[in-house]
Amino acid sequence: MAYAKSEQETVLVFDYDQNVWRAYSTVPKHIRKLMSIADMEIVETEDDRPIAIKGILTDKQVSMKKPRVYTEKQREELQQRGKILASKKV
């Protein structure tokens, strides 16, 4: 049986000696993402779909960044640019 939402987790541990990240996940969204960016070992399956995976990520596959906060003016400018781009594709 798939993991209950309260039991789902994703764990990233940095191995300083080898300069890699060890990943383990039971969160479906994270499983899909991790499997698309790296070779992951399937630990558990249910109905032929992975419900737990683990694997190695390089330093470039993991990033930590400050959330971007836009001002109202910046949002308006981005919306205008988006509208212009959308109209050009038609």
Short mmCIF file of N, CA, C and O in Angstrom, two decimals:
data_model
loop_
_atom_site.label_atom_id
_atom_site.label_comp_id
_atom_site.label_asym_id
_atom_site.label_seq_id
_atom_site.Cartn_x
_atom_site.Cartn_y
_atom_site.Cartn_z
N MET A 1 0.83 -1.19 0.00
CA MET A 1 0.00 0.00 0.00
C MET A 1 0.88 1.25 0.00
O MET A 1 1.89 1.31 0.68
N ALA A 2 0.50 2.25 -0.79
CA ALA A 2 1.26 3.50 -0.86
C ALA A 2 1.32 4.14 0.53
O ALA A 2 0.47 3.90 1.37
N TYR A 3 2.31 4.97 0.71
CA TYR A 3 2.48 5.62 2.00
C TYR A 3 1.37 6.65 2.24
O TYR A 3 0.98 7.39 1.34
N ALA A 4 0.90 6.72 3.49
CA ALA A 4 -0.07 7.74 3.87
C ALA A 4 0.63 9.10 3.77
O ALA A 4 1.85 9.19 3.94
N LYS A 5 -0.14 10.15 3.51
CA LYS A 5 0.47 11.48 3.37
C LYS A 5 1.28 11.87 4.60
O LYS A 5 2.32 12.52 4.47
N SER A 6 0.83 11.46 5.76
CA SER A 6 1.56 11.82 6.99
C SER A 6 2.89 11.06 7.11
O SER A 6 3.74 11.44 7.91
N GLU A 7 3.06 10.00 6.32
CA GLU A 7 4.29 9.21 6.38
C GLU A 7 5.23 9.49 5.20
O GLU A 7 6.35 8.99 5.18
N GLN A 8 4.79 10.28 4.23
CA GLN A 8 5.63 10.56 3.06
C GLN A 8 6.74 11.53 3.45
O GLN A 8 6.52 12.47 4.21
N GLU A 9 7.92 11.28 2.87
CA GLU A 9 9.06 12.14 3.17
C GLU A 9 10.05 12.12 2.02
O GLU A 9 10.10 11.17 1.24
N THR A 10 10.82 13.18 1.93
CA THR A 10 11.96 13.24 1.03
C THR A 10 13.14 13.69 1.86
O THR A 10 13.05 14.69 2.59
N VAL A 11 14.23 12.93 1.77
CA VAL A 11 15.42 13.23 2.58
C VAL A 11 16.60 13.41 1.64
O VAL A 11 16.86 12.58 0.78
N LEU A 12 17.31 14.52 1.82
CA LEU A 12 18.55 14.79 1.09
C LEU A 12 19.67 14.92 2.11
O LEU A 12 19.57 15.74 3.03
N VAL A 13 20.72 14.13 1.95
CA VAL A 13 21.86 14.17 2.87
C VAL A 13 23.11 14.42 2.05
O VAL A 13 23.38 13.70 1.08
N PHE A 14 23.88 15.43 2.43
CA PHE A 14 25.10 15.76 1.70
C PHE A 14 26.27 14.97 2.26
O PHE A 14 26.53 15.00 3.46
N ASP A 15 26.97 14.26 1.39
CA ASP A 15 28.18 13.52 1.76
C ASP A 15 29.37 14.39 1.38
O ASP A 15 29.71 14.50 0.20
N TYR A 16 29.96 15.01 2.36
CA TYR A 16 31.03 15.97 2.11
C TYR A 16 32.26 15.31 1.51
O TYR A 16 32.91 15.87 0.63
N ASP A 17 32.61 14.10 1.97
CA ASP A 17 33.79 13.41 1.45
C ASP A 17 33.68 13.11 -0.04
O ASP A 17 34.65 13.22 -0.78
N GLN A 18 32.50 12.71 -0.49
CA GLN A 18 32.32 12.34 -1.89
C GLN A 18 31.69 13.46 -2.72
O GLN A 18 31.52 13.32 -3.93
N ASN A 19 31.30 14.55 -2.07
CA ASN A 19 30.70 15.70 -2.73
C ASN A 19 29.46 15.32 -3.54
O ASN A 19 29.29 15.72 -4.69
N VAL A 20 28.58 14.53 -2.94
CA VAL A 20 27.33 14.12 -3.57
C VAL A 20 26.19 14.22 -2.56
O VAL A 20 26.42 14.26 -1.35
N TRP A 21 24.98 14.26 -3.09
CA TRP A 21 23.78 14.26 -2.26
C TRP A 21 23.14 12.88 -2.35
O TRP A 21 22.94 12.35 -3.44
N ARG A 22 22.79 12.29 -1.22
CA ARG A 22 22.06 11.02 -1.19
C ARG A 22 20.59 11.37 -1.00
O ARG A 22 20.23 12.09 -0.07
N ALA A 23 19.76 10.87 -1.90
CA ALA A 23 18.33 11.19 -1.88
C ALA A 23 17.51 9.95 -1.61
O ALA A 23 17.82 8.86 -2.09
N TYR A 24 16.44 10.13 -0.84
CA TYR A 24 15.45 9.07 -0.59
C TYR A 24 14.09 9.76 -0.58
O TYR A 24 13.93 10.82 0.02
N SER A 25 13.10 9.17 -1.25
CA SER A 25 11.79 9.80 -1.27
C SER A 25 10.66 8.79 -1.36
O SER A 25 10.77 7.77 -2.02
N THR A 26 9.56 9.14 -0.67
CA THR A 26 8.30 8.41 -0.78
C THR A 26 7.18 9.36 -1.19
O THR A 26 6.01 8.99 -1.15
N VAL A 27 7.55 10.57 -1.59
CA VAL A 27 6.57 11.58 -2.03
C VAL A 27 6.41 11.44 -3.55
O VAL A 27 7.38 11.64 -4.29
N PRO A 28 5.22 11.10 -4.05
CA PRO A 28 5.05 10.86 -5.49
C PRO A 28 5.57 11.98 -6.40
O PRO A 28 6.25 11.72 -7.40
N LYS A 29 5.28 13.22 -6.07
CA LYS A 29 5.74 14.35 -6.89
C LYS A 29 7.27 14.39 -6.94
O LYS A 29 7.87 14.61 -7.99
N HIS A 30 7.92 14.17 -5.80
CA HIS A 30 9.38 14.19 -5.74
C HIS A 30 9.97 12.97 -6.45
O HIS A 30 11.02 13.08 -7.09
N ILE A 31 9.30 11.83 -6.36
CA ILE A 31 9.76 10.63 -7.05
C ILE A 31 9.81 10.89 -8.56
O ILE A 31 10.81 10.59 -9.21
N ARG A 32 8.73 11.45 -9.10
CA ARG A 32 8.70 11.74 -10.53
C ARG A 32 9.82 12.70 -10.92
O ARG A 32 10.51 12.49 -11.92
N LYS A 33 10.02 13.74 -10.14
CA LYS A 33 11.05 14.74 -10.44
C LYS A 33 12.45 14.12 -10.35
O LYS A 33 13.26 14.28 -11.26
N LEU A 34 12.72 13.41 -9.27
CA LEU A 34 14.04 12.81 -9.09
C LEU A 34 14.36 11.79 -10.18
O LEU A 34 15.47 11.73 -10.68
N MET A 35 13.37 10.99 -10.57
CA MET A 35 13.60 9.99 -11.61
C MET A 35 13.83 10.63 -12.97
O MET A 35 14.48 10.04 -13.83
N SER A 36 13.34 11.85 -13.16
CA SER A 36 13.55 12.52 -14.44
C SER A 36 14.92 13.19 -14.52
O SER A 36 15.40 13.47 -15.62
N ILE A 37 15.58 13.43 -13.38
CA ILE A 37 16.87 14.13 -13.42
C ILE A 37 18.06 13.24 -13.08
O ILE A 37 19.20 13.66 -13.28
N ALA A 38 17.82 12.03 -12.57
CA ALA A 38 18.95 11.17 -12.17
C ALA A 38 18.53 9.70 -12.19
O ALA A 38 17.34 9.38 -12.17
N ASP A 39 19.53 8.83 -12.23
CA ASP A 39 19.26 7.40 -12.12
C ASP A 39 18.95 7.08 -10.67
O ASP A 39 19.81 7.27 -9.80
N MET A 40 17.74 6.63 -10.42
CA MET A 40 17.31 6.31 -9.07
C MET A 40 17.04 4.81 -8.95
O MET A 40 16.57 4.19 -9.91
N GLU A 41 17.33 4.27 -7.80
CA GLU A 41 17.02 2.87 -7.51
C GLU A 41 15.63 2.80 -6.90
O GLU A 41 15.32 3.53 -5.95
N ILE A 42 14.79 1.95 -7.46
CA ILE A 42 13.44 1.79 -6.93
C ILE A 42 13.52 0.84 -5.74
O ILE A 42 13.96 -0.30 -5.87
N VAL A 43 13.11 1.33 -4.58
CA VAL A 43 13.17 0.56 -3.34
C VAL A 43 11.88 -0.25 -3.15
O VAL A 43 11.93 -1.40 -2.74
N GLU A 44 10.73 0.37 -3.45
CA GLU A 44 9.44 -0.29 -3.32
C GLU A 44 8.55 0.09 -4.49
O GLU A 44 8.62 1.21 -4.99
N THR A 45 7.68 -0.84 -4.91
CA THR A 45 6.72 -0.55 -5.96
C THR A 45 5.33 -0.98 -5.52
O THR A 45 5.19 -1.82 -4.62
N GLU A 46 4.35 -0.42 -6.18
CA GLU A 46 2.95 -0.81 -5.99
C GLU A 46 2.25 -0.65 -7.33
O GLU A 46 2.32 0.43 -7.93
N ASP A 47 1.62 -1.70 -7.81
CA ASP A 47 0.97 -1.68 -9.12
C ASP A 47 1.93 -1.20 -10.21
O ASP A 47 1.60 -0.36 -11.04
N ASP A 48 3.14 -1.71 -10.19
CA ASP A 48 4.18 -1.38 -11.18
C ASP A 48 4.58 0.10 -11.20
O ASP A 48 5.07 0.61 -12.20
N ARG A 49 4.37 0.81 -10.11
CA ARG A 49 4.86 2.20 -10.03
C ARG A 49 5.67 2.34 -8.75
O ARG A 49 5.34 1.73 -7.73
N PRO A 50 6.73 3.12 -8.80
CA PRO A 50 7.58 3.28 -7.61
C PRO A 50 6.88 4.07 -6.52
O PRO A 50 6.24 5.08 -6.79
N ILE A 51 7.00 3.58 -5.29
CA ILE A 51 6.47 4.33 -4.14
C ILE A 51 7.58 4.73 -3.17
O ILE A 51 7.35 5.47 -2.23
N ALA A 52 8.80 4.23 -3.43
CA ALA A 52 9.97 4.63 -2.64
C ALA A 52 11.20 4.47 -3.53
O ALA A 52 11.35 3.45 -4.21
N ILE A 53 12.04 5.50 -3.55
CA ILE A 53 13.26 5.46 -4.36
C ILE A 53 14.43 6.01 -3.56
O ILE A 53 14.25 6.70 -2.56
N LYS A 54 15.64 5.70 -4.05
CA LYS A 54 16.84 6.29 -3.47
C LYS A 54 17.88 6.41 -4.57
O LYS A 54 17.81 5.71 -5.59
N GLY A 55 18.82 7.33 -4.38
CA GLY A 55 19.86 7.50 -5.37
C GLY A 55 20.82 8.62 -5.01
O GLY A 55 20.75 9.18 -3.92
N ILE A 56 21.68 8.91 -5.96
CA ILE A 56 22.73 9.91 -5.78
C ILE A 56 22.48 11.09 -6.72
O ILE A 56 22.16 10.90 -7.88
N LEU A 57 22.64 12.29 -6.19
CA LEU A 57 22.54 13.52 -6.98
C LEU A 57 23.87 14.25 -6.91
O LEU A 57 24.53 14.25 -5.88
N THR A 58 24.23 14.91 -8.01
CA THR A 58 25.44 15.72 -8.00
C THR A 58 25.14 17.06 -7.34
O THR A 58 23.97 17.44 -7.16
N ASP A 59 26.17 17.78 -7.04
CA ASP A 59 26.03 19.08 -6.41
C ASP A 59 25.24 20.04 -7.30
O ASP A 59 24.48 20.87 -6.81
N LYS A 60 25.36 19.91 -8.61
CA LYS A 60 24.67 20.81 -9.54
C LYS A 60 23.18 20.47 -9.68
O LYS A 60 22.42 21.26 -10.21
N GLN A 61 22.76 19.29 -9.22
CA GLN A 61 21.35 18.90 -9.32
C GLN A 61 20.53 19.37 -8.11
O GLN A 61 19.33 19.22 -8.09
N VAL A 62 21.20 19.92 -7.13
CA VAL A 62 20.52 20.41 -5.92
C VAL A 62 20.84 21.89 -5.78
O VAL A 62 21.99 22.29 -5.87
N SER A 63 19.81 22.70 -5.56
CA SER A 63 20.06 24.12 -5.36
C SER A 63 19.23 24.64 -4.20
O SER A 63 18.15 24.13 -3.92
N MET A 64 19.76 25.62 -3.55
CA MET A 64 19.06 26.30 -2.46
C MET A 64 19.08 27.78 -2.81
O MET A 64 20.15 28.34 -3.02
N LYS A 65 17.92 28.34 -2.92
CA LYS A 65 17.88 29.75 -3.30
C LYS A 65 16.78 30.47 -2.54
O LYS A 65 15.79 29.88 -2.12
N LYS A 66 16.99 31.74 -2.40
CA LYS A 66 16.03 32.61 -1.74
C LYS A 66 14.82 32.79 -2.66
O LYS A 66 14.99 32.99 -3.87
N PRO A 67 13.61 32.71 -2.14
CA PRO A 67 12.43 32.91 -2.99
C PRO A 67 12.43 34.31 -3.60
O PRO A 67 12.78 35.29 -2.93
N ARG A 68 12.07 34.39 -4.86
CA ARG A 68 12.03 35.68 -5.55
C ARG A 68 10.72 36.38 -5.19
O ARG A 68 9.65 35.79 -5.29
N VAL A 69 10.81 37.63 -4.79
CA VAL A 69 9.63 38.42 -4.45
C VAL A 69 9.55 39.58 -5.44
O VAL A 69 10.50 40.36 -5.58
N TYR A 70 8.42 39.66 -6.14
CA TYR A 70 8.23 40.71 -7.14
C TYR A 70 7.40 41.85 -6.57
O TYR A 70 6.46 41.63 -5.81
N THR A 71 7.75 43.07 -6.99
CA THR A 71 6.92 44.22 -6.65
C THR A 71 5.70 44.21 -7.57
O THR A 71 5.69 43.51 -8.60
N GLU A 72 4.72 45.00 -7.27
CA GLU A 72 3.52 45.08 -8.12
C GLU A 72 3.91 45.55 -9.53
O GLU A 72 3.40 45.05 -10.53
N LYS A 73 4.83 46.52 -9.60
CA LYS A 73 5.27 47.03 -10.89
C LYS A 73 5.96 45.93 -11.71
O LYS A 73 5.72 45.79 -12.91
N GLN A 74 6.81 45.13 -11.06
CA GLN A 74 7.49 44.04 -11.76
C GLN A 74 6.49 43.00 -12.27
O GLN A 74 6.63 42.48 -13.38
N ARG A 75 5.47 42.70 -11.47
CA ARG A 75 4.44 41.75 -11.89
C ARG A 75 3.72 42.24 -13.14
O ARG A 75 3.46 41.48 -14.07
N GLU A 76 3.37 43.52 -13.13
CA GLU A 76 2.68 44.11 -14.29
C GLU A 76 3.55 44.04 -15.54
O GLU A 76 3.07 43.71 -16.62
N GLU A 77 4.86 44.35 -15.38
CA GLU A 77 5.77 44.29 -16.53
C GLU A 77 5.87 42.86 -17.06
O GLU A 77 5.88 42.64 -18.28
N LEU A 78 5.95 41.88 -16.17
CA LEU A 78 6.01 40.48 -16.59
C LEU A 78 4.73 40.06 -17.31
O LEU A 78 4.77 39.34 -18.31
N GLN A 79 3.59 40.52 -16.81
CA GLN A 79 2.32 40.21 -17.47
C GLN A 79 2.28 40.80 -18.87
O GLN A 79 1.84 40.14 -19.82
N GLN A 80 2.73 42.02 -19.01
CA GLN A 80 2.74 42.67 -20.32
C GLN A 80 3.66 41.92 -21.30
O GLN A 80 3.30 41.70 -22.45
N ARG A 81 4.84 41.54 -20.82
CA ARG A 81 5.77 40.78 -21.66
C ARG A 81 5.14 39.45 -22.08
O ARG A 81 5.27 39.04 -23.23
N GLY A 82 4.45 38.80 -21.15
CA GLY A 82 3.79 37.53 -21.45
C GLY A 82 2.72 37.69 -22.49
O GLY A 82 2.58 36.86 -23.40
N LYS A 83 1.93 38.76 -22.38
CA LYS A 83 0.89 39.02 -23.37
C LYS A 83 1.46 39.27 -24.75
O LYS A 83 0.95 38.79 -25.76
N ILE A 84 2.57 40.02 -24.80
CA ILE A 84 3.22 40.31 -26.08
C ILE A 84 3.75 39.01 -26.70
O ILE A 84 3.54 38.76 -27.89
N LEU A 85 4.41 38.20 -25.90
CA LEU A 85 4.93 36.93 -26.41
C LEU A 85 3.81 36.01 -26.88
O LEU A 85 3.92 35.35 -27.91
N ALA A 86 2.73 35.95 -26.13
CA ALA A 86 1.59 35.09 -26.50
C ALA A 86 0.97 35.55 -27.82
O ALA A 86 0.57 34.72 -28.64
N SER A 87 0.88 36.85 -28.01
CA SER A 87 0.28 37.35 -29.25
C SER A 87 1.17 37.10 -30.46
O SER A 87 0.69 36.94 -31.57
N LYS A 88 2.48 37.03 -30.28
CA LYS A 88 3.41 36.79 -31.38
C LYS A 88 3.39 35.33 -31.84
O LYS A 88 3.70 35.05 -32.99
N LYS A 89 2.99 34.41 -30.97
CA LYS A 89 2.99 32.99 -31.33
C LYS A 89 1.80 32.61 -32.18
O LYS A 89 1.78 31.56 -32.80
N VAL A 90 0.80 33.46 -32.26
CA VAL A 90 -0.41 33.15 -33.02
C VAL A 90 -0.24 33.39 -34.47
O VAL A 90 0.56 33.72 -35.12
#
